[in-house]
Amino acid sequence: VKFSDKVYKLCKQIPSGKISTYREIGKKLNSKAFRAIGQALKRNPAPIITPCHRVVRTNGDIGGFSGETSGPKIQKKISLLEKEGVQVKDDKIVNFERVLHRF
DNA sequence: AGTCGAGCGCGCA
DNA sequence: TGCGCGCTCGACT
């Protein structure tokens, strides 16, 4: 089983309206390959099924989306999150700790 | 505060 | 093979 596969699995475990972080995932996988997580999500095989937009950076930053660290794609990610009930302000998660899903 | 460099696992050339 | 990435952390300015 590949590292990225586990990443997808964990992603799918994140309930709507909540989020998680690359770090949490890495921890859960007992790995420090946080970048690989980003890569895995970028090369997400099932973009809708795997809610990769629910994964953000540890400091509450949105992170990136579809290979962009800023720009229109990120806005899309934000609106998706807001639709699901996660407030985003200034490209950052509002009440980060409250919506953070821990595995 | 901000910046720098190292480590990680995988994908693509 | 080698490099870059949706990252993080500790050390330094």
CSV table of N, CA, C and O (backbone and C1' of nucleotides) in Angstrom, one decimal, chain A residues 2-3 33 35-36 39 43, chain B residues 6-12:
chain,number,residue,atom,x,y,z
A,2,LYS,N,0.5,2.1,-0.8
A,2,LYS,CA,1.3,3.3,-1.0
A,2,LYS,C,0.9,4.4,0.1
A,2,LYS,O,-0.2,4.5,0.5
A,3,PHE,N,1.9,5.2,0.3
A,3,PHE,CA,1.7,6.3,1.2
A,3,PHE,C,0.5,7.1,0.8
A,3,PHE,O,-0.3,7.5,1.6
A,33,ALA,N,6.6,13.0,6.0
A,33,ALA,CA,6.5,13.3,4.5
A,33,ALA,C,5.4,14.2,4.2
A,33,ALA,O,4.5,13.9,3.4
A,35,ARG,N,5.1,16.9,2.6
A,35,ARG,CA,5.1,17.3,1.2
A,35,ARG,C,4.5,16.2,0.4
A,35,ARG,O,3.7,16.5,-0.5
A,36,ALA,N,4.8,15.0,0.7
A,36,ALA,CA,4.3,13.9,-0.1
A,36,ALA,C,2.8,13.9,0.0
A,36,ALA,O,2.1,13.6,-1.0
A,39,GLN,N,1.6,16.4,-2.4
A,39,GLN,CA,1.7,15.8,-3.8
A,39,GLN,C,0.6,14.8,-4.0
A,39,GLN,O,0.0,14.8,-5.1
A,43,ARG,N,-2.2,15.2,-7.0
A,43,ARG,CA,-2.4,14.2,-8.0
A,43,ARG,C,-3.6,13.3,-7.5
A,43,ARG,O,-3.6,12.1,-7.8
B,6,DA,P,21.1,22.7,4.2
B,6,DA,O5',20.3,21.6,4.9
B,6,DA,C5',20.5,21.3,6.2
B,6,DA,C4',19.3,20.4,6.7
B,6,DA,C3',19.1,19.2,5.9
B,6,DA,O3',19.0,18.1,6.8
B,6,DA,C1',17.1,20.3,6.2
B,7,DG,P,19.4,16.8,6.8
B,7,DG,O5',18.1,15.9,6.6
B,7,DG,C5',17.3,15.6,7.7
B,7,DG,C4',15.9,15.5,7.3
B,7,DG,C3',15.5,14.4,6.3
B,7,DG,O3',15.0,13.3,7.0
B,7,DG,C1',14.2,16.4,6.0
B,8,DC,P,14.9,11.9,6.2
B,8,DC,O5',13.4,11.9,5.7
B,8,DC,C5',12.4,12.0,6.6
B,8,DC,C4',11.1,12.2,5.8
B,8,DC,C3',10.9,11.3,4.6
B,8,DC,O3',10.0,10.2,5.0
B,8,DC,C1',10.5,13.5,4.0
B,9,DG,P,10.1,8.9,4.2
B,9,DG,O5',9.1,9.2,3.0
B,9,DG,C5',7.7,9.1,3.2
B,9,DG,C4',7.0,9.2,1.8
B,9,DG,C3',7.5,8.1,0.9
B,9,DG,O3',6.3,7.6,0.2
B,9,DG,C1',8.0,10.2,-0.1
B,10,DC,P,6.3,6.6,-1.0
B,10,DC,O5',6.0,7.5,-2.2
B,10,DC,C5',4.9,8.4,-2.1
B,10,DC,C4',4.8,9.3,-3.3
B,10,DC,C3',4.9,8.4,-4.6
B,10,DC,O3',4.0,8.9,-5.5
B,10,DC,C1',6.5,10.2,-4.6
B,11,DG,P,3.5,8.1,-6.8
B,11,DG,O5',3.5,9.1,-8.0
B,11,DG,C5',3.4,10.5,-7.6
B,11,DG,C4',3.7,11.4,-8.8
B,11,DG,C3',3.7,10.8,-10.1
B,11,DG,O3',3.4,11.8,-11.1
B,11,DG,C1',5.9,11.5,-9.6
B,12,DC,P,3.0,11.4,-12.5
B,12,DC,O5',4.1,12.2,-13.4
B,12,DC,C5',4.3,13.6,-13.2
B,12,DC,C4',5.7,14.0,-13.8
B,12,DC,C3',5.9,13.3,-15.2
B,12,DC,O3',6.4,14.3,-16.0
B,12,DC,C1',7.7,12.9,-13.7
